[in-house]
């Protein structure tokens, strides 16, 4: 059988050292730094036992942006930056629940990305108890750096995650302040979804989220691993 329309190209992310990573799904974690949960007016867990369940949402794979210029999206007056660690899976998870002790073996590599957010649309949806999709899952909403193989990174430890906009620090966090760490998140995702090679996980943002305007330049850094530079371009529509 032949396709009746042209197949859309599969998004691919360059890998440092060569090759490219074909993207299947983009999972995202909400409220994974306590100070960010607080600034969003959400409940802040005080202990691991008090964490409840992680907040998950998805973006379409073709939200990936590799170009330096990110067009200001339509439909919003309040585009926000959220700098995040991104985990790239290189192997399928086994059937059933993934043991956190087995989670690291699935990881191909790491990147730094932005979970761009139409905050006005997300806030309106939250107020009505509606889904966040229009606030989170939109065109050009996932700028990302090249992926660095995990073997070159070693332990993530307490690496810093920072974002500068126009040379000013906006966000700074430490990966040891994640409410749910990477193996815990992969375990929790596996209870809900079949994780596969090609999946990305945006791990959540530290405090300091704020608006981006056309002309703004950003510089995101995952300490010692990856960096991402870009700018917000005028809307294309
Ligand atoms: Mn986020």
PDB file of C-alpha atoms and ligand atoms in Angstrom:
ATOM      1  CA  UNK A   1       0.000   0.000   0.000  1.00  0.00           C
ATOM      2  CA  UNK A   2       1.309   3.441  -0.813  1.00  0.00           C
ATOM      3  CA  UNK A   3       0.904   6.492   1.393  1.00  0.00           C
ATOM      4  CA  UNK A   4      -1.929   8.710   0.226  1.00  0.00           C
ATOM      5  CA  UNK A   5      -0.130  11.837   1.451  1.00  0.00           C
ATOM      6  CA  UNK A   6       3.568  12.626   1.881  1.00  0.00           C
ATOM      7  CA  UNK A   7       4.813  11.389   5.270  1.00  0.00           C
ATOM      8  CA  UNK A   8       5.946  14.166   7.600  1.00  0.00           C
ATOM      9  CA  UNK A   9       9.693  14.063   8.266  1.00  0.00           C
ATOM     10  CA  UNK A  10      10.671  12.561  11.628  1.00  0.00           C
ATOM     11  CA  UNK A  11      12.339  15.150  13.883  1.00  0.00           C
ATOM     12  CA  UNK A  12      15.993  14.356  14.555  1.00  0.00           C
ATOM     13  CA  UNK A  13      18.458  15.904  17.015  1.00  0.00           C
ATOM     14  CA  UNK A  14      22.203  15.999  16.347  1.00  0.00           C
ATOM     15  CA  UNK A  15      24.363  13.957  18.698  1.00  0.00           C
ATOM     16  CA  UNK A  16      27.694  15.359  19.852  1.00  0.00           C
ATOM     17  CA  UNK A  17      30.377  13.201  18.282  1.00  0.00           C
ATOM     18  CA  UNK A  18      28.247  12.274  15.278  1.00  0.00           C
ATOM     19  CA  UNK A  19      24.949  10.880  14.178  1.00  0.00           C
ATOM     20  CA  UNK A  20      21.458  12.013  14.979  1.00  0.00           C
ATOM     21  CA  UNK A  21      18.700  10.958  17.376  1.00  0.00           C
ATOM     22  CA  UNK A  22      15.229  10.330  15.875  1.00  0.00           C
ATOM     23  CA  UNK A  23      12.538  11.596  18.251  1.00  0.00           C
ATOM     24  CA  UNK A  24       9.479   9.466  19.076  1.00  0.00           C
ATOM     25  CA  UNK A  25       7.687  11.205  21.957  1.00  0.00           C
ATOM     26  CA  UNK A  26       8.342  14.147  24.250  1.00  0.00           C
ATOM     27  CA  UNK A  27       7.282  13.639  27.858  1.00  0.00           C
ATOM     28  CA  UNK A  28       7.489  16.576  30.259  1.00  0.00           C
ATOM     29  CA  UNK A  29       7.443  16.771  34.052  1.00  0.00           C
ATOM     30  CA  UNK A  30       5.679  19.643  35.809  1.00  0.00           C
ATOM     31  CA  UNK A  31       6.488  21.081  39.249  1.00  0.00           C
ATOM     32  CA  UNK A  32       9.713  19.105  39.713  1.00  0.00           C
ATOM     33  CA  UNK A  33      11.566  21.854  41.609  1.00  0.00           C
ATOM     34  CA  UNK A  34       9.965  22.980  44.876  1.00  0.00           C
ATOM     35  CA  UNK A  35      10.748  26.686  44.372  1.00  0.00           C
ATOM     36  CA  UNK A  36       9.142  26.624  40.923  1.00  0.00           C
ATOM     37  CA  UNK A  37       6.040  24.863  42.283  1.00  0.00           C
ATOM     38  CA  UNK A  38       5.861  27.634  44.897  1.00  0.00           C
ATOM     39  CA  UNK A  39       6.162  30.449  42.330  1.00  0.00           C
ATOM     40  CA  UNK A  40       3.328  28.814  40.329  1.00  0.00           C
ATOM     41  CA  UNK A  41       1.121  28.783  43.416  1.00  0.00           C
ATOM     42  CA  UNK A  42       1.102  24.970  43.633  1.00  0.00           C
ATOM     43  CA  UNK A  43       1.470  22.837  46.747  1.00  0.00           C
ATOM     44  CA  UNK A  44       5.109  22.251  47.680  1.00  0.00           C
ATOM     45  CA  UNK A  45       6.036  18.773  48.964  1.00  0.00           C
ATOM     46  CA  UNK A  46       7.939  18.785  52.242  1.00  0.00           C
ATOM     47  CA  UNK A  47       9.234  15.194  52.036  1.00  0.00           C
ATOM     48  CA  UNK A  48       9.521  12.263  49.617  1.00  0.00           C
ATOM     49  CA  UNK A  49       6.521  10.637  51.315  1.00  0.00           C
ATOM     50  CA  UNK A  50       4.495  13.798  50.673  1.00  0.00           C
ATOM     51  CA  UNK A  51       5.259  14.045  46.938  1.00  0.00           C
ATOM     52  CA  UNK A  52       2.049  12.501  45.648  1.00  0.00           C
ATOM     53  CA  UNK A  53       2.348  11.697  41.945  1.00  0.00           C
ATOM     54  CA  UNK A  54       4.480  13.601  39.447  1.00  0.00           C
ATOM     55  CA  UNK A  55       2.702  15.882  36.967  1.00  0.00           C
ATOM     56  CA  UNK A  56       3.172  14.739  33.349  1.00  0.00           C
ATOM     57  CA  UNK A  57       2.230  16.252  30.013  1.00  0.00           C
ATOM     58  CA  UNK A  58       3.437  15.749  26.451  1.00  0.00           C
ATOM     59  CA  UNK A  59       4.571  17.828  23.518  1.00  0.00           C
ATOM     60  CA  UNK A  60       4.442  16.665  19.901  1.00  0.00           C
ATOM     61  CA  UNK A  61       7.779  15.427  18.546  1.00  0.00           C
ATOM     62  CA  UNK A  62       7.742  18.117  15.864  1.00  0.00           C
ATOM     63  CA  UNK A  63       7.788  20.848  18.556  1.00  0.00           C
ATOM     64  CA  UNK A  64      11.589  20.352  18.540  1.00  0.00           C
ATOM     65  CA  UNK A  65      13.525  23.458  17.433  1.00  0.00           C
ATOM     66  CA  UNK A  66      17.127  23.137  16.282  1.00  0.00           C
ATOM     67  CA  UNK A  67      17.388  26.527  14.580  1.00  0.00           C
ATOM     68  CA  UNK A  68      18.773  29.508  16.414  1.00  0.00           C
ATOM     69  CA  UNK A  69      15.597  31.525  15.766  1.00  0.00           C
ATOM     70  CA  UNK A  70      12.360  30.571  17.519  1.00  0.00           C
ATOM     71  CA  UNK A  71       9.295  32.322  16.084  1.00  0.00           C
ATOM     72  CA  UNK A  72       7.096  33.995  18.711  1.00  0.00           C
ATOM     73  CA  UNK A  73       4.074  31.677  18.804  1.00  0.00           C
ATOM     74  CA  UNK A  74       0.581  32.699  17.826  1.00  0.00           C
ATOM     75  CA  UNK A  75      -2.239  32.812  20.360  1.00  0.00           C
ATOM     76  CA  UNK A  76      -0.340  34.231  23.341  1.00  0.00           C
ATOM     77  CA  UNK A  77       0.694  37.501  24.989  1.00  0.00           C
ATOM     78  CA  UNK A  78       2.827  35.752  27.623  1.00  0.00           C
ATOM     79  CA  UNK A  79       5.447  33.323  26.291  1.00  0.00           C
ATOM     80  CA  UNK A  80       7.536  31.942  29.182  1.00  0.00           C
ATOM     81  CA  UNK A  81      10.916  30.223  29.302  1.00  0.00           C
ATOM     82  CA  UNK A  82      11.494  27.070  31.368  1.00  0.00           C
ATOM     83  CA  UNK A  83      15.069  25.756  31.187  1.00  0.00           C
ATOM     84  CA  UNK A  84      15.244  21.990  31.688  1.00  0.00           C
ATOM     85  CA  UNK A  85      17.455  18.911  31.700  1.00  0.00           C
ATOM     86  CA  UNK A  86      16.383  16.637  28.850  1.00  0.00           C
ATOM     87  CA  UNK A  87      16.878  12.866  29.026  1.00  0.00           C
ATOM     88  CA  UNK A  88      17.025  10.905  25.747  1.00  0.00           C
ATOM     89  CA  UNK A  89      16.172   7.192  25.840  1.00  0.00           C
ATOM     90  CA  UNK A  90      18.245   4.858  23.683  1.00  0.00           C
ATOM     91  CA  UNK A  91      16.527   1.569  24.566  1.00  0.00           C
ATOM     92  CA  UNK A  92      12.954   0.355  24.999  1.00  0.00           C
ATOM     93  CA  UNK A  93      11.849  -0.239  28.578  1.00  0.00           C
ATOM     94  CA  UNK A  94      11.007  -3.862  29.389  1.00  0.00           C
ATOM     95  CA  UNK A  95       7.312  -4.756  29.658  1.00  0.00           C
ATOM     96  CA  UNK A  96       5.669  -3.704  32.907  1.00  0.00           C
ATOM     97  CA  UNK A  97       6.931  -1.364  35.576  1.00  0.00           C
ATOM     98  CA  UNK A  98      10.514  -0.242  35.224  1.00  0.00           C
ATOM     99  CA  UNK A  99      12.628  -0.777  38.329  1.00  0.00           C
ATOM    100  CA  UNK A 100      14.346   2.560  39.143  1.00  0.00           C
ATOM    101  CA  UNK A 101      17.580   0.568  39.525  1.00  0.00           C
ATOM    102  CA  UNK A 102      17.305  -0.435  35.837  1.00  0.00           C
ATOM    103  CA  UNK A 103      16.335   3.005  34.534  1.00  0.00           C
ATOM    104  CA  UNK A 104      19.797   4.448  33.910  1.00  0.00           C
ATOM    105  CA  UNK A 105      20.585   1.634  31.451  1.00  0.00           C
ATOM    106  CA  UNK A 106      17.874   2.972  29.110  1.00  0.00           C
ATOM    107  CA  UNK A 107      19.438   6.427  28.820  1.00  0.00           C
ATOM    108  CA  UNK A 108      21.244   7.313  25.597  1.00  0.00           C
ATOM    109  CA  UNK A 109      22.194  10.840  26.550  1.00  0.00           C
ATOM    110  CA  UNK A 110      21.373  14.259  27.910  1.00  0.00           C
ATOM    111  CA  UNK A 111      20.636  17.711  26.529  1.00  0.00           C
ATOM    112  CA  UNK A 112      19.454  21.091  27.727  1.00  0.00           C
ATOM    113  CA  UNK A 113      16.174  22.409  26.404  1.00  0.00           C
ATOM    114  CA  UNK A 114      13.453  24.978  26.878  1.00  0.00           C
ATOM    115  CA  UNK A 115       9.886  23.970  27.715  1.00  0.00           C
ATOM    116  CA  UNK A 116       8.385  27.087  26.136  1.00  0.00           C
ATOM    117  CA  UNK A 117       4.988  27.816  27.634  1.00  0.00           C
ATOM    118  CA  UNK A 118       2.055  30.014  26.613  1.00  0.00           C
ATOM    119  CA  UNK A 119       1.548  30.933  30.273  1.00  0.00           C
ATOM    120  CA  UNK A 120      -1.661  32.891  29.714  1.00  0.00           C
ATOM    121  CA  UNK A 121      -3.306  29.908  28.036  1.00  0.00           C
ATOM    122  CA  UNK A 122      -1.982  27.466  30.664  1.00  0.00           C
ATOM    123  CA  UNK A 123      -3.180  29.688  33.529  1.00  0.00           C
ATOM    124  CA  UNK A 124      -6.645  30.044  31.999  1.00  0.00           C
ATOM    125  CA  UNK A 125      -6.883  26.271  31.482  1.00  0.00           C
ATOM    126  CA  UNK A 126      -5.774  25.550  35.063  1.00  0.00           C
ATOM    127  CA  UNK A 127      -8.357  27.990  36.445  1.00  0.00           C
ATOM    128  CA  UNK A 128     -11.104  26.090  34.634  1.00  0.00           C
ATOM    129  CA  UNK A 129      -9.735  22.629  35.474  1.00  0.00           C
ATOM    130  CA  UNK A 130      -9.048  22.050  31.760  1.00  0.00           C
ATOM    131  CA  UNK A 131      -6.032  20.331  30.126  1.00  0.00           C
ATOM    132  CA  UNK A 132      -2.793  22.270  29.596  1.00  0.00           C
ATOM    133  CA  UNK A 133      -2.275  21.270  25.967  1.00  0.00           C
ATOM    134  CA  UNK A 134      -2.710  24.671  24.333  1.00  0.00           C
ATOM    135  CA  UNK A 135      -0.318  26.187  26.878  1.00  0.00           C
ATOM    136  CA  UNK A 136       2.386  23.556  26.438  1.00  0.00           C
ATOM    137  CA  UNK A 137       2.089  21.514  23.252  1.00  0.00           C
ATOM    138  CA  UNK A 138       2.491  23.932  20.340  1.00  0.00           C
ATOM    139  CA  UNK A 139       4.694  24.563  17.332  1.00  0.00           C
ATOM    140  CA  UNK A 140       8.317  25.509  18.126  1.00  0.00           C
ATOM    141  CA  UNK A 141       7.782  24.920  21.867  1.00  0.00           C
ATOM    142  CA  UNK A 142      10.828  22.702  22.455  1.00  0.00           C
ATOM    143  CA  UNK A 143      14.201  24.261  21.513  1.00  0.00           C
ATOM    144  CA  UNK A 144      16.935  21.755  22.387  1.00  0.00           C
ATOM    145  CA  UNK A 145      20.723  21.463  22.316  1.00  0.00           C
ATOM    146  CA  UNK A 146      22.606  18.595  20.670  1.00  0.00           C
ATOM    147  CA  UNK A 147      22.401  15.386  22.720  1.00  0.00           C
ATOM    148  CA  UNK A 148      25.535  14.356  24.627  1.00  0.00           C
ATOM    149  CA  UNK A 149      26.000  10.586  25.071  1.00  0.00           C
ATOM    150  CA  UNK A 150      25.565   9.525  28.697  1.00  0.00           C
ATOM    151  CA  UNK A 151      28.928   7.744  28.622  1.00  0.00           C
ATOM    152  CA  UNK A 152      30.593  11.172  28.188  1.00  0.00           C
ATOM    153  CA  UNK A 153      28.585  12.729  31.010  1.00  0.00           C
ATOM    154  CA  UNK A 154      28.892  10.278  33.895  1.00  0.00           C
ATOM    155  CA  UNK A 155      26.942  11.099  37.043  1.00  0.00           C
ATOM    156  CA  UNK A 156      24.558  14.044  36.746  1.00  0.00           C
ATOM    157  CA  UNK A 157      25.100  14.823  40.429  1.00  0.00           C
ATOM    158  CA  UNK A 158      24.452  18.389  41.512  1.00  0.00           C
ATOM    159  CA  UNK A 159      25.107  20.042  38.153  1.00  0.00           C
ATOM    160  CA  UNK A 160      23.702  23.527  37.700  1.00  0.00           C
ATOM    161  CA  UNK A 161      20.985  24.349  35.197  1.00  0.00           C
ATOM    162  CA  UNK A 162      21.006  28.015  34.211  1.00  0.00           C
ATOM    163  CA  UNK A 163      19.286  30.353  31.789  1.00  0.00           C
ATOM    164  CA  UNK A 164      20.405  33.829  30.814  1.00  0.00           C
ATOM    165  CA  UNK A 165      18.227  36.156  28.744  1.00  0.00           C
ATOM    166  CA  UNK A 166      19.979  39.144  27.142  1.00  0.00           C
ATOM    167  CA  UNK A 167      22.970  38.455  29.385  1.00  0.00           C
ATOM    168  CA  UNK A 168      20.977  38.502  32.648  1.00  0.00           C
ATOM    169  CA  UNK A 169      20.500  35.394  34.786  1.00  0.00           C
ATOM    170  CA  UNK A 170      16.818  34.431  34.893  1.00  0.00           C
ATOM    171  CA  UNK A 171      16.894  30.853  36.185  1.00  0.00           C
ATOM    172  CA  UNK A 172      19.428  28.856  38.153  1.00  0.00           C
ATOM    173  CA  UNK A 173      18.892  25.495  39.825  1.00  0.00           C
ATOM    174  CA  UNK A 174      20.796  22.404  40.898  1.00  0.00           C
ATOM    175  CA  UNK A 175      19.885  18.924  39.712  1.00  0.00           C
ATOM    176  CA  UNK A 176      20.112  17.647  43.278  1.00  0.00           C
ATOM    177  CA  UNK A 177      17.040  19.801  44.017  1.00  0.00           C
ATOM    178  CA  UNK A 178      14.807  17.780  41.681  1.00  0.00           C
ATOM    179  CA  UNK A 179      11.728  16.576  43.577  1.00  0.00           C
ATOM    180  CA  UNK A 180      11.754  13.397  41.428  1.00  0.00           C
ATOM    181  CA  UNK A 181      15.163  12.344  40.065  1.00  0.00           C
ATOM    182  CA  UNK A 182      15.694  10.756  36.649  1.00  0.00           C
ATOM    183  CA  UNK A 183      15.328   7.055  37.661  1.00  0.00           C
ATOM    184  CA  UNK A 184      12.243   7.914  39.715  1.00  0.00           C
ATOM    185  CA  UNK A 185      10.645   9.772  36.811  1.00  0.00           C
ATOM    186  CA  UNK A 186      11.368   6.952  34.348  1.00  0.00           C
ATOM    187  CA  UNK A 187       9.827   4.512  36.842  1.00  0.00           C
ATOM    188  CA  UNK A 188       6.711   6.690  37.235  1.00  0.00           C
ATOM    189  CA  UNK A 189       6.379   7.170  33.453  1.00  0.00           C
ATOM    190  CA  UNK A 190       6.637   3.390  32.939  1.00  0.00           C
ATOM    191  CA  UNK A 191       3.554   2.918  35.111  1.00  0.00           C
ATOM    192  CA  UNK A 192       1.591   4.983  32.560  1.00  0.00           C
ATOM    193  CA  UNK A 193       3.309   4.591  29.180  1.00  0.00           C
ATOM    194  CA  UNK A 194       5.459   2.134  27.206  1.00  0.00           C
ATOM    195  CA  UNK A 195       8.808   3.950  27.130  1.00  0.00           C
ATOM    196  CA  UNK A 196      10.728   3.455  23.892  1.00  0.00           C
ATOM    197  CA  UNK A 197      14.023   4.347  22.286  1.00  0.00           C
ATOM    198  CA  UNK A 198      13.590   7.810  20.813  1.00  0.00           C
ATOM    199  CA  UNK A 199      11.609   9.201  23.728  1.00  0.00           C
ATOM    200  CA  UNK A 200      12.696  12.456  25.372  1.00  0.00           C
ATOM    201  CA  UNK A 201      11.878  13.524  28.910  1.00  0.00           C
ATOM    202  CA  UNK A 202      11.958  17.230  29.861  1.00  0.00           C
ATOM    203  CA  UNK A 203      12.641  16.992  33.583  1.00  0.00           C
ATOM    204  CA  UNK A 204      11.094  20.212  34.892  1.00  0.00           C
ATOM    205  CA  UNK A 205      12.318  23.724  35.539  1.00  0.00           C
ATOM    206  CA  UNK A 206      13.811  25.609  38.488  1.00  0.00           C
ATOM    207  CA  UNK A 207      12.326  28.878  39.735  1.00  0.00           C
ATOM    208  CA  UNK A 208      12.575  32.131  37.806  1.00  0.00           C
ATOM    209  CA  UNK A 209      10.293  31.503  34.844  1.00  0.00           C
ATOM    210  CA  UNK A 210       9.395  34.756  33.077  1.00  0.00           C
ATOM    211  CA  UNK A 211       8.350  36.236  29.761  1.00  0.00           C
ATOM    212  CA  UNK A 212      10.298  36.265  26.500  1.00  0.00           C
ATOM    213  CA  UNK A 213       9.790  38.966  23.856  1.00  0.00           C
ATOM    214  CA  UNK A 214      10.694  39.059  20.171  1.00  0.00           C
ATOM    215  CA  UNK A 215      14.360  40.047  19.932  1.00  0.00           C
ATOM    216  CA  UNK A 216      15.351  38.417  23.240  1.00  0.00           C
ATOM    217  CA  UNK A 217      18.461  36.216  23.187  1.00  0.00           C
ATOM    218  CA  UNK A 218      18.753  33.233  25.484  1.00  0.00           C
ATOM    219  CA  UNK A 219      21.635  31.057  26.640  1.00  0.00           C
ATOM    220  CA  UNK A 220      20.800  27.838  28.494  1.00  0.00           C
ATOM    221  CA  UNK A 221      23.513  25.742  30.137  1.00  0.00           C
ATOM    222  CA  UNK A 222      23.557  22.304  31.708  1.00  0.00           C
ATOM    223  CA  UNK A 223      26.834  22.599  33.599  1.00  0.00           C
ATOM    224  CA  UNK A 224      29.663  20.684  31.984  1.00  0.00           C
ATOM    225  CA  UNK A 225      27.338  18.957  29.509  1.00  0.00           C
ATOM    226  CA  UNK A 226      25.529  21.101  26.973  1.00  0.00           C
ATOM    227  CA  UNK A 227      24.476  24.605  26.065  1.00  0.00           C
ATOM    228  CA  UNK A 228      21.805  26.135  23.869  1.00  0.00           C
ATOM    229  CA  UNK A 229      21.795  29.621  22.366  1.00  0.00           C
ATOM    230  CA  UNK A 230      18.950  31.183  20.463  1.00  0.00           C
ATOM    231  CA  UNK A 231      16.663  34.149  20.028  1.00  0.00           C
ATOM    232  CA  UNK A 232      12.976  34.849  19.822  1.00  0.00           C
ATOM    233  CA  UNK A 233      12.069  35.988  16.328  1.00  0.00           C
ATOM    234  CA  UNK A 234       8.994  37.952  15.305  1.00  0.00           C
ATOM    235  CA  UNK A 235       5.833  35.925  14.824  1.00  0.00           C
ATOM    236  CA  UNK A 236       5.690  34.276  11.413  1.00  0.00           C
ATOM    237  CA  UNK A 237       1.933  34.797  11.056  1.00  0.00           C
TER     238      UNK A 237
HETATM  239 MN1  LIG B   1       8.438  22.652  32.292  1.00  0.00          MN
END
